[in-house]
Amino acid sequence: MASATGIAGLEPRIQSLGGRLLARVDRELKAAGGGWLDVLVRRAIQDPEFRVQALRFVDVLPTLQDDAELVAHLKEYFADTALPWPAVSDWSLRHSDAPWAVPIAAPLVRATLRGLSRRFMGGRDTRQALGTISRLQHNGMAYTLDLLGEAVLSEREADRYQQACIALLQDLARAAGPAAQRPHVSLKLSSLYSQIHPADPDGSVAAIAARLRPILAVARELGAAVTFDMEQYAFRHIVMQCFMTVLLEPEFRDWPDAGIVIQTYLKEAADDLQTLLAWADRRATPVQLRIVRGAYWDYETVIARQHGWDAPVWEEKAQTDASFESCLELLMSRSGSVAVAVASHNVRSLACAMALAESRGFSAEDFEFQMLYGMADELKLALVEMGYRLRVYVPFGETLHGMAYLVRRLLENSSGQSILDSGLGQASLEKPRPSAAREVARPPGSFSNQPVHRFVRAEERTAFAAALRAARERLGEDYPLVIGGEPVTGAGWITSSNPARPAEVIGRVARADRSLADQALVAAREAAPGWSRLPAHERAAWLRKIAAALLRQRDRFAAWEVLEAGKNWTEADADVCEAIDFLNYYAVQAERLAAPQVVESSGEHNRCDYRPRGVGLVIAPWNFPLAILTGMLSATIVTGNTAIVKPSSLTPVIGAHFMQLLREAGLPPGVVNYLPGDGKAVGEYLAASPRINIIAFTGSRAVGTRLLGVGAQLQPGQTHVKRVIAEMGGKNAIIVDADADLDDAVPGVLQSAFGYQGQKCSAASRVIVVGGLYAVFVERLVEAAQSLTVGDPQQPGNFMGPVIDAVAYARIRKVIEAGRQRAQLLGGDAGRLPRAGHYLAPQIFTGVTPQDPLAQEEIFGPVLAVLPADDFEEALAIANGTAYALTGGVYSRYPEHLVRAREAFHVGNLYLNRGITGALVSRQPFGGFRLSGTGSKAGGPDTLLQFMDTVCVTENTLRRGFAPESRDKRE
Ligand code: NAD
């Protein structure tokens, strides 16, 4: 960390400057006293449960226009917790059922929220913000304004943010008299492009820069300064690239009034700083670098854990503190090419900056401190008194839009990362001492999901693009059938083409006929005895070996999915990861189920074991061409059965590559036989065969129900009942409750309805909006849907690709045309779809009745029906009113409605306050009931049971009155 001549050598001076700062703060604190807000914050620090409820309540509060609704929420959130509000609110809470309680409690709570907003936000509009600025100026402080807004979900919203920033700069310049300060604004770049995506930095930067340049031009003309805020880690590389690109352009290259932020809680902070310093040297005109700790620590940590990624942020506060100091030292040693802004509420950090500035001969004019509005006001006054320059970061905007900011501030104030935690005593001056890094080892035999690519690292993106190029080199190859471990020529060919470029042949795959199907049956039968005799752990080892091989080639497989199935980068990668998960997870489950279940009774030994059933027929769909095929196949073989795999004729090349991988892994011949072919001619023929024991099918309701019938027919010579597992379609609904957060609900619905062009069995095809939110929801949804990028999925910036083939395209078009006769179609594709390829833009229907085919039949394309409901119960009734029961979702911040949904929303997979697609193996065992499936789940603890028979052996161990100890116990 700091060298001897740096911070380490300055320690005595840091202590003495810090001591002086603390003495002044102490004086200010005594003068200020504590208000009721401090009581609230203190309670939140001490009581984590209260903190969670309070933050959630604050989050929902501004959407509650109706007083009775507000009090109902208050009661739900704090039913079991005493409130720190003045006694009256507690009292009214207890009496909240009484009509007279509402007019008392609601205004009180609203006043509390206004108090909170006033504390951390500088006003609701520019006029109020100007008032705040002039009060700050009066206290000797400068400002930077941050315009808070709703999440930018559409290009129109991005345009509005751009215009609002320009208007703000102009208002500030107009308000500035001769003595006033120059305008200073902090920008959120993610708000300048609704389709910003980590995998597509170039496209994102181009789109952001187009809206950014006019803002910077106005700023420059008005003599204003602009800082680019840093936001989530996922966008950090885009913000940096945008900053370094635009400010090197001739128009801005010699403009000194731009700045950017370094978040020192990031493990890569020092590298970022070096990059920016080297860039600033090249540019020659200084920029401002604002060094901060970072405001999204909780978010980054949770998101990383959820996805199994390494956290990008330091896990311990002391590590962040140490990182802050080393970055500060580097920054202040290089202040020639950059202006330095030290943004912190941490006394030691401030003292370090003072000591470094002093030792480098800076005057107080050469750098500035920055602090947040409403935070550590005593420190602000102390710094000004000591003669330092201080800029206050002032967010302003509508209370509703400020909630995310407000919750972050409250969280910061009440979780272990802040000034309030380190306190303002002498201890706050202690040097940070990070503890040594700990490696947490995963217990052997446990399962964890394969993390998907985050695409924030250049290496990840370059490798993926290279895999796509390599796959393209192999377009048009021929692939054989595989029977008994041997490549076999088919009775003809299935030609697979790229749905994004229909003239492009992905490959030709040999097509089986009935006689080849018979050969496959013989091969699978012959391999069955040897394979079934292997101990479970050996078969599990095969699955793990295959999973490891697939992991090594994950980008190669994902590239084929982009080309053959039309998936975008993220969807393709996720499908490969899910395939890896199925292999690893079923390996663990097979080992678990291998342990016998023994029940001892006096003189009696009972032991249950699972046995393979024989030969499994795996019939897979095209929409998750690797994951579902691998899932059904691995469940079949890990339980000791052998398999015949019939892939969809639309994605047989991906299956063929997987077969090659199995052969390279050395799987014994005949255990898996690959038999692409016509569904009816080959699939149904095999399904009817008396030599098939299990049919594992995933696909449409029509075929699934037909196979249930075929499987039930006894054939001559058949001596067993077939087990038919049929996972079928859905007509999935998301309910958006009256108090939902649209910043979450709109993107959640979009992703669920239009991700992979709506071609997921789990996709949302109905959204039911409760109460008065309908109009605003529809407006934002349609605008956001129209902003989604549609095009060749080889380009990482395209969210939607083509639908799978010309047949699907024509079918969906027909549904849309028929739907237009009965309902209103909003939006459209005009002019933005590529000419070749089976592209459809998102289609949103309103005015749809619950019984309309648009709301009843699976469409399997990017078509969404929006339906209104008067209340939550009606919404539930509509949601449940179809023949399907696969997935469903609810966006609500009313706890009682979430409870109600758990018990009365009839679907196999219910998602609360998130999108409804993307189930993960083990975490969300997947599958539906009613006409969505036979009720079993894929990727769950019970899945493998369906692939086996249970055998129970009972032995009478009593001989002439003597019963020995249990055999299994002795083993
Ligand atoms: P599909 O039913 O048309 O085809 C599925 C598979 O069945 C293909 O391999 C096909 O060749 C084969 N097949 C077709 N007719 C057959 C017959 N008569 N006998 C035997 N096999 C036959 O479905 P699809 O278009 O590939 O996939 C889309 C459907 O799958 C949608 O309805 C979707 O909801 C459903 N799906 C369900 C799940 C789930 O887990 N519930 C997952 C993915 C897809």
JSON list of C-alpha atoms in Angstrom, two decimals, residues 6 212 285 406 430 497 827 887 899:
[
{"chain": "A", "resi": 6, "resn": "GLY", "atom": "CA", "xyz": [3.83, 8.57, 1.21]},
{"chain": "A", "resi": 212, "resn": "LEU", "atom": "CA", "xyz": [-23.89, 13.23, -24.49]},
{"chain": "A", "resi": 285, "resn": "THR", "atom": "CA", "xyz": [-5.67, 19.19, -20.83]},
{"chain": "A", "resi": 406, "resn": "LEU", "atom": "CA", "xyz": [-32.82, 7.90, -0.60]},
{"chain": "A", "resi": 430, "resn": "GLU", "atom": "CA", "xyz": [-6.97, 4.59, 13.04]},
{"chain": "A", "resi": 497, "resn": "SER", "atom": "CA", "xyz": [-30.29, -22.92, -41.44]},
{"chain": "A", "resi": 827, "resn": "GLY", "atom": "CA", "xyz": [-46.31, -0.21, -31.27]},
{"chain": "A", "resi": 887, "resn": "THR", "atom": "CA", "xyz": [-44.87, -20.01, -14.52]},
{"chain": "A", "resi": 899, "resn": "VAL", "atom": "CA", "xyz": [-48.70, -14.21, 0.83]}
]
